[in-house]
Structures are given as C-alpha cells and as structure tokens.
Amino acid sequence: MKWPYLIAAVSLIALGAYSQWPTEAQSAPRAVAASSIAANIHSLPPASSPWLATASAVGSANTRSDSDQNHDGVPDDVNAYIDHTYATSKTSQLAFTQLAQGWSEAINDISTPEQAKQAGEKIARGIACLMSDSVMEKTGKTAQVMYDELLTTRAEMLGTPKRTEAYLRFQTLASGQYFADPGNQPCNFKATELSS
C-alpha cells in the first residue's frame, strides 16, 4: 500500500500565518497549488491573529534558533515544547519527537525531490506512529485529539518565517510523490514497554 501525498493535507495551517508576514518576508514557492490552499482554508487561523500567536511561551519566536544540543535531530525549542507539554507521558514525548525529526529534516538541507521523498517518508512514519493503536491506547487519546495536538506541535516547529518557508519549499519538492506504507510498527520505540 502507498500513502498519497498526505504531508500537504496535514501541514497547510502554516499558510494562514505566512500570509500575515510583511510582504518583503514572503517568498513562498509558486508551485503551491491554489486548490490545496482553498481545500484547507477551514484550518487557517483568523486574519486578525498575528502569525506569532501560534508560538507558545515555551518557544518564543524571538529567541528561537536551530540549535540541537542533544543531537536528536530536533531544534532545542521544539524539544522544550514537547518535554513541557507531554511531561507526564514518555510515549507522547517519543512519538512527537519522532515526528518532529521528520519535520526537521524537511526544513533542513532539502534541495531535491529525492531528499524531499526521504523526509516525507520520515514524516509519514511519524504520523503513523502517533496515530497507531499502541500509542493511542498508552496515552488514552483519540485520533482526533492526536491530530489536534499534531497541528499544535507542528505550529511550534514552524513558528518562524524561515522554518515555514523551508517547509513550503519541501512540500513543493515532494509534491506528487508517494510514500511507502509505514507498516504495522511505525514507531522507533515500543509503546507497550513504556510506563506512561
């Protein structure tokens, strides 16, 4: 089974924030389809919200950098957000970190469709992990709750114009590609072996 290009369907909320940046900061790839934007308009924040509204107190956009002191492939501010938000659940921390590693790859050093496909495979695997029965059972969350938390965590990852623009570039390079089915064990860990 192949996964169609679900990355765009799960990621366009950032466009609402992007549209509120100063004109000189906007340089999104032209290949983003208008129909994709229209299809996802229901997920965009209200026009009155500044784009910084998606950033949390844990990772202020004014102090964010792409440093990765623990070398896990996730920016420190996103690690801080995940650790703080899911402090009571090791399963949630690991699942969101795995997904954030895919997002991080997508916004760093992606310049070819092949590289975008590799990052897309990691993102698809991270989403499958987050939505897996073992993770939802261990965390006691429904698929809808997980999806909502995914959107919020992705907003943390893309909380700066630089990161969001890089993600839009990744989407353009990945457009039209199909990603392999992550399989029955998409997580890089075993949720059943964790205490929370």
PDB file of C-alpha atoms in Angstrom:
ATOM      1  CA  MET A   1       0.000   0.000   0.000  1.00  0.00           C
ATOM      2  CA  LYS A   2       1.263   3.503  -0.799  1.00  0.00           C
ATOM      3  CA  TRP A   3       0.465   6.674   1.103  1.00  0.00           C
ATOM      4  CA  PRO A   4      -0.537   9.561  -1.166  1.00  0.00           C
ATOM      5  CA  TYR A   5       0.913  12.971  -0.511  1.00  0.00           C
ATOM      6  CA  LEU A   6      -0.647  13.348   2.919  1.00  0.00           C
ATOM      7  CA  ILE A   7       2.047  15.718   4.094  1.00  0.00           C
ATOM      8  CA  ALA A   8       0.328  18.690   2.439  1.00  0.00           C
ATOM      9  CA  ALA A   9      -3.057  17.725   3.854  1.00  0.00           C
ATOM     10  CA  VAL A  10      -1.609  17.664   7.344  1.00  0.00           C
ATOM     11  CA  SER A  11       0.512  20.783   7.009  1.00  0.00           C
ATOM     12  CA  LEU A  12      -1.095  23.814   5.389  1.00  0.00           C
ATOM     13  CA  ILE A  13      -2.174  25.555   8.593  1.00  0.00           C
ATOM     14  CA  ALA A  14       1.118  27.417   8.438  1.00  0.00           C
ATOM     15  CA  LEU A  15      -0.046  29.228   5.309  1.00  0.00           C
ATOM     16  CA  GLY A  16      -2.511  31.295   7.329  1.00  0.00           C
ATOM     17  CA  ALA A  17       0.334  32.572   9.471  1.00  0.00           C
ATOM     18  CA  TYR A  18       2.561  33.026   6.434  1.00  0.00           C
ATOM     19  CA  SER A  19       0.021  35.266   4.702  1.00  0.00           C
ATOM     20  CA  GLN A  20       0.277  37.734   7.598  1.00  0.00           C
ATOM     21  CA  TRP A  21       4.044  38.316   7.355  1.00  0.00           C
ATOM     22  CA  PRO A  22       5.314  41.574   5.881  1.00  0.00           C
ATOM     23  CA  THR A  23       5.318  41.444   2.074  1.00  0.00           C
ATOM     24  CA  GLU A  24       9.104  41.578   1.873  1.00  0.00           C
ATOM     25  CA  ALA A  25       9.345  38.419   4.002  1.00  0.00           C
ATOM     26  CA  GLN A  26       7.144  36.388   1.688  1.00  0.00           C
ATOM     27  CA  SER A  27       8.878  34.325  -0.934  1.00  0.00           C
ATOM     28  CA  ALA A  28       6.945  31.066  -0.956  1.00  0.00           C
ATOM     29  CA  PRO A  29       7.405  28.730  -3.907  1.00  0.00           C
ATOM     30  CA  ARG A  30       4.931  29.433  -6.698  1.00  0.00           C
ATOM     31  CA  ALA A  31       4.206  25.742  -7.158  1.00  0.00           C
ATOM     32  CA  VAL A  32       1.887  25.541  -4.131  1.00  0.00           C
ATOM     33  CA  ALA A  33      -1.470  24.837  -5.688  1.00  0.00           C
ATOM     34  CA  ALA A  34      -4.244  27.328  -5.037  1.00  0.00           C
ATOM     35  CA  SER A  35      -6.712  24.451  -4.879  1.00  0.00           C
ATOM     36  CA  SER A  36      -4.743  22.938  -1.991  1.00  0.00           C
ATOM     37  CA  ILE A  37      -4.956  26.198  -0.086  1.00  0.00           C
ATOM     38  CA  ALA A  38      -8.684  26.541  -0.739  1.00  0.00           C
ATOM     39  CA  ALA A  39      -9.299  22.949   0.347  1.00  0.00           C
ATOM     40  CA  ASN A  40      -7.589  23.617   3.679  1.00  0.00           C
ATOM     41  CA  ILE A  41      -8.958  27.092   4.363  1.00  0.00           C
ATOM     42  CA  HIS A  42     -11.045  25.800   7.280  1.00  0.00           C
ATOM     43  CA  SER A  43      -7.852  25.098   9.234  1.00  0.00           C
ATOM     44  CA  LEU A  44      -6.366  28.559   8.893  1.00  0.00           C
ATOM     45  CA  PRO A  45      -6.301  30.955  11.856  1.00  0.00           C
ATOM     46  CA  PRO A  46      -8.458  34.076  11.720  1.00  0.00           C
ATOM     47  CA  ALA A  47      -6.982  37.004   9.819  1.00  0.00           C
ATOM     48  CA  SER A  48      -6.919  39.097  12.982  1.00  0.00           C
ATOM     49  CA  SER A  49      -4.392  36.725  14.620  1.00  0.00           C
ATOM     50  CA  PRO A  50      -0.741  37.675  14.161  1.00  0.00           C
ATOM     51  CA  TRP A  51       1.457  34.822  12.950  1.00  0.00           C
ATOM     52  CA  LEU A  52       3.314  34.809  16.251  1.00  0.00           C
ATOM     53  CA  ALA A  53       0.124  33.733  18.016  1.00  0.00           C
ATOM     54  CA  THR A  54       0.959  30.125  17.164  1.00  0.00           C
ATOM     55  CA  ALA A  55       4.175  30.253  19.172  1.00  0.00           C
ATOM     56  CA  SER A  56       3.983  29.189  22.804  1.00  0.00           C
ATOM     57  CA  ALA A  57       5.601  30.688  25.857  1.00  0.00           C
ATOM     58  CA  VAL A  58       7.971  27.709  25.892  1.00  0.00           C
ATOM     59  CA  GLY A  59       9.473  28.542  22.498  1.00  0.00           C
ATOM     60  CA  SER A  60       9.221  32.248  21.824  1.00  0.00           C
ATOM     61  CA  ALA A  61       9.783  33.027  18.135  1.00  0.00           C
ATOM     62  CA  ASN A  62      12.058  35.908  19.113  1.00  0.00           C
ATOM     63  CA  THR A  63      14.585  33.595  20.761  1.00  0.00           C
ATOM     64  CA  ARG A  64      14.346  30.527  18.540  1.00  0.00           C
ATOM     65  CA  SER A  65      17.360  29.106  16.813  1.00  0.00           C
ATOM     66  CA  ASP A  66      18.016  25.873  15.014  1.00  0.00           C
ATOM     67  CA  SER A  67      20.460  24.648  17.657  1.00  0.00           C
ATOM     68  CA  ASP A  68      20.217  20.962  18.587  1.00  0.00           C
ATOM     69  CA  GLN A  69      22.308  20.479  21.703  1.00  0.00           C
ATOM     70  CA  ASN A  70      21.274  16.856  22.314  1.00  0.00           C
ATOM     71  CA  HIS A  71      21.809  15.931  18.622  1.00  0.00           C
ATOM     72  CA  ASP A  72      18.451  14.169  18.238  1.00  0.00           C
ATOM     73  CA  GLY A  73      17.566  15.966  15.019  1.00  0.00           C
ATOM     74  CA  VAL A  74      15.015  18.319  16.626  1.00  0.00           C
ATOM     75  CA  PRO A  75      15.601  22.025  17.404  1.00  0.00           C
ATOM     76  CA  ASP A  76      16.030  22.717  21.120  1.00  0.00           C
ATOM     77  CA  ASP A  77      12.939  24.945  21.339  1.00  0.00           C
ATOM     78  CA  VAL A  78      10.755  22.170  19.888  1.00  0.00           C
ATOM     79  CA  ASN A  79      12.275  19.627  22.283  1.00  0.00           C
ATOM     80  CA  ALA A  80      11.496  22.015  25.150  1.00  0.00           C
ATOM     81  CA  TYR A  81       7.890  22.354  23.955  1.00  0.00           C
ATOM     82  CA  ILE A  82       7.430  18.568  23.635  1.00  0.00           C
ATOM     83  CA  ASP A  83       9.051  17.854  27.018  1.00  0.00           C
ATOM     84  CA  HIS A  84       6.932  20.518  28.733  1.00  0.00           C
ATOM     85  CA  THR A  85       3.616  19.731  27.015  1.00  0.00           C
ATOM     86  CA  TYR A  86       3.880  15.956  27.397  1.00  0.00           C
ATOM     87  CA  ALA A  87       5.794  15.863  30.686  1.00  0.00           C
ATOM     88  CA  THR A  88       3.551  13.118  32.102  1.00  0.00           C
ATOM     89  CA  SER A  89       3.760  10.791  29.093  1.00  0.00           C
ATOM     90  CA  LYS A  90       7.014   9.283  27.850  1.00  0.00           C
ATOM     91  CA  THR A  91       5.050   7.688  24.991  1.00  0.00           C
ATOM     92  CA  SER A  92       3.805  11.080  23.769  1.00  0.00           C
ATOM     93  CA  GLN A  93       7.282  12.591  24.118  1.00  0.00           C
ATOM     94  CA  LEU A  94       8.853   9.849  21.998  1.00  0.00           C
ATOM     95  CA  ALA A  95       6.097   9.845  19.371  1.00  0.00           C
ATOM     96  CA  PHE A  96       6.124  13.626  18.911  1.00  0.00           C
ATOM     97  CA  THR A  97       9.937  13.671  18.880  1.00  0.00           C
ATOM     98  CA  GLN A  98       9.954  11.039  16.129  1.00  0.00           C
ATOM     99  CA  LEU A  99       7.520  13.127  14.057  1.00  0.00           C
ATOM    100  CA  ALA A 100       9.486  16.325  14.765  1.00  0.00           C
ATOM    101  CA  GLN A 101      12.630  14.625  13.454  1.00  0.00           C
ATOM    102  CA  GLY A 102      10.870  14.196  10.106  1.00  0.00           C
ATOM    103  CA  TRP A 103       9.705  17.816  10.092  1.00  0.00           C
ATOM    104  CA  SER A 104      13.209  18.958  10.999  1.00  0.00           C
ATOM    105  CA  GLU A 105      14.712  17.014   8.114  1.00  0.00           C
ATOM    106  CA  ALA A 106      12.122  18.594   5.807  1.00  0.00           C
ATOM    107  CA  ILE A 107      13.216  22.125   6.722  1.00  0.00           C
ATOM    108  CA  ASN A 108      16.956  21.486   6.618  1.00  0.00           C
ATOM    109  CA  ASP A 109      19.070  20.724   3.564  1.00  0.00           C
ATOM    110  CA  ILE A 110      16.216  19.720   1.249  1.00  0.00           C
ATOM    111  CA  SER A 111      17.068  20.706  -2.308  1.00  0.00           C
ATOM    112  CA  THR A 112      15.993  17.754  -4.468  1.00  0.00           C
ATOM    113  CA  PRO A 113      12.830  15.664  -4.906  1.00  0.00           C
ATOM    114  CA  GLU A 114      14.791  12.625  -3.690  1.00  0.00           C
ATOM    115  CA  GLN A 115      15.703  14.360  -0.427  1.00  0.00           C
ATOM    116  CA  ALA A 116      12.105  15.522  -0.048  1.00  0.00           C
ATOM    117  CA  LYS A 117      10.911  11.949  -0.518  1.00  0.00           C
ATOM    118  CA  GLN A 118      13.241  10.748   2.240  1.00  0.00           C
ATOM    119  CA  ALA A 119      11.977  13.445   4.629  1.00  0.00           C
ATOM    120  CA  GLY A 120       8.387  12.718   3.589  1.00  0.00           C
ATOM    121  CA  GLU A 121       8.864   9.040   4.428  1.00  0.00           C
ATOM    122  CA  LYS A 122      10.020  10.032   7.930  1.00  0.00           C
ATOM    123  CA  ILE A 123       7.045  12.357   8.399  1.00  0.00           C
ATOM    124  CA  ALA A 124       4.595   9.710   7.190  1.00  0.00           C
ATOM    125  CA  ARG A 125       6.161   7.194   9.566  1.00  0.00           C
ATOM    126  CA  GLY A 126       5.957   9.699  12.437  1.00  0.00           C
ATOM    127  CA  ILE A 127       2.275  10.392  11.756  1.00  0.00           C
ATOM    128  CA  ALA A 128       1.561   6.654  11.571  1.00  0.00           C
ATOM    129  CA  CYS A 129       3.361   6.184  14.904  1.00  0.00           C
ATOM    130  CA  LEU A 130       1.406   8.966  16.564  1.00  0.00           C
ATOM    131  CA  MET A 131      -1.892   7.555  15.267  1.00  0.00           C
ATOM    132  CA  SER A 132      -1.030   3.918  15.998  1.00  0.00           C
ATOM    133  CA  ASP A 133      -3.263   1.874  18.282  1.00  0.00           C
ATOM    134  CA  SER A 134      -0.427   1.220  20.743  1.00  0.00           C
ATOM    135  CA  VAL A 135       0.358   4.940  21.178  1.00  0.00           C
ATOM    136  CA  MET A 136      -3.290   5.992  21.446  1.00  0.00           C
ATOM    137  CA  GLU A 137      -4.006   3.205  23.944  1.00  0.00           C
ATOM    138  CA  LYS A 138      -0.974   4.072  26.068  1.00  0.00           C
ATOM    139  CA  THR A 139      -1.802   7.803  26.090  1.00  0.00           C
ATOM    140  CA  GLY A 140      -5.586   7.347  26.325  1.00  0.00           C
ATOM    141  CA  LYS A 141      -6.138   9.793  23.455  1.00  0.00           C
ATOM    142  CA  THR A 142      -8.427   9.576  20.453  1.00  0.00           C
ATOM    143  CA  ALA A 143      -7.297  10.054  16.861  1.00  0.00           C
ATOM    144  CA  GLN A 144      -8.950  13.499  16.817  1.00  0.00           C
ATOM    145  CA  VAL A 145      -7.069  14.611  19.948  1.00  0.00           C
ATOM    146  CA  MET A 146      -3.810  13.334  18.474  1.00  0.00           C
ATOM    147  CA  TYR A 147      -4.488  15.175  15.222  1.00  0.00           C
ATOM    148  CA  ASP A 148      -5.209  18.425  17.087  1.00  0.00           C
ATOM    149  CA  GLU A 149      -2.007  18.027  19.117  1.00  0.00           C
ATOM    150  CA  LEU A 150      -0.093  17.275  15.911  1.00  0.00           C
ATOM    151  CA  LEU A 151      -1.251  20.597  14.441  1.00  0.00           C
ATOM    152  CA  THR A 152      -0.248  22.485  17.581  1.00  0.00           C
ATOM    153  CA  THR A 153       3.164  20.821  17.738  1.00  0.00           C
ATOM    154  CA  ARG A 154       3.751  21.477  14.047  1.00  0.00           C
ATOM    155  CA  ALA A 155       2.952  25.151  14.656  1.00  0.00           C
ATOM    156  CA  GLU A 156       5.759  25.129  17.223  1.00  0.00           C
ATOM    157  CA  MET A 157       8.128  23.591  14.694  1.00  0.00           C
ATOM    158  CA  LEU A 158       7.177  26.114  12.006  1.00  0.00           C
ATOM    159  CA  GLY A 159       6.980  29.087  14.366  1.00  0.00           C
ATOM    160  CA  THR A 160       9.337  31.299  12.364  1.00  0.00           C
ATOM    161  CA  PRO A 161       9.131  32.610   8.785  1.00  0.00           C
ATOM    162  CA  LYS A 162      12.413  30.871   7.909  1.00  0.00           C
ATOM    163  CA  ARG A 163      11.185  27.443   9.005  1.00  0.00           C
ATOM    164  CA  THR A 164       7.778  27.812   7.398  1.00  0.00           C
ATOM    165  CA  GLU A 165       9.263  28.952   4.109  1.00  0.00           C
ATOM    166  CA  ALA A 166      11.638  25.960   4.162  1.00  0.00           C
ATOM    167  CA  TYR A 167       8.680  23.637   4.806  1.00  0.00           C
ATOM    168  CA  LEU A 168       6.747  25.110   1.890  1.00  0.00           C
ATOM    169  CA  ARG A 169       9.803  24.534  -0.300  1.00  0.00           C
ATOM    170  CA  PHE A 170       9.899  20.911   0.905  1.00  0.00           C
ATOM    171  CA  GLN A 171       6.202  20.498   0.025  1.00  0.00           C
ATOM    172  CA  THR A 172       6.860  21.747  -3.486  1.00  0.00           C
ATOM    173  CA  LEU A 173       9.725  19.275  -3.964  1.00  0.00           C
ATOM    174  CA  ALA A 174       7.672  16.414  -2.507  1.00  0.00           C
ATOM    175  CA  SER A 175       4.528  17.226  -4.470  1.00  0.00           C
ATOM    176  CA  GLY A 176       3.128  14.328  -6.473  1.00  0.00           C
ATOM    177  CA  GLN A 177       5.293  11.709  -4.764  1.00  0.00           C
ATOM    178  CA  TYR A 178       4.021   8.634  -2.946  1.00  0.00           C
ATOM    179  CA  PHE A 179       5.494   7.330   0.264  1.00  0.00           C
ATOM    180  CA  ALA A 180       5.787   3.697   1.292  1.00  0.00           C
ATOM    181  CA  ASP A 181       3.310   2.380   3.835  1.00  0.00           C
ATOM    182  CA  PRO A 182       5.000   2.709   7.256  1.00  0.00           C
ATOM    183  CA  GLY A 183       3.842  -0.800   8.150  1.00  0.00           C
ATOM    184  CA  ASN A 184       2.484  -2.243  11.371  1.00  0.00           C
ATOM    185  CA  GLN A 185       5.307  -0.966  13.574  1.00  0.00           C
ATOM    186  CA  PRO A 186       5.955   2.636  12.556  1.00  0.00           C
ATOM    187  CA  CYS A 187       7.356   3.779  15.908  1.00  0.00           C
ATOM    188  CA  ASN A 188      11.072   3.833  16.692  1.00  0.00           C
ATOM    189  CA  PHE A 189      10.156   2.578  20.183  1.00  0.00           C
ATOM    190  CA  LYS A 190       7.741   0.102  21.764  1.00  0.00           C
ATOM    191  CA  ALA A 191       4.908   1.935  23.467  1.00  0.00           C
ATOM    192  CA  THR A 192       3.807  -1.263  25.221  1.00  0.00           C
ATOM    193  CA  GLU A 193       7.101  -1.328  27.129  1.00  0.00           C
ATOM    194  CA  LEU A 194       6.700   2.213  28.496  1.00  0.00           C
ATOM    195  CA  SER A 195       5.044   3.020  31.808  1.00  0.00           C
ATOM    196  CA  SER A 196       3.234   6.132  30.565  1.00  0.00           C
TER     197      SER A 196
END
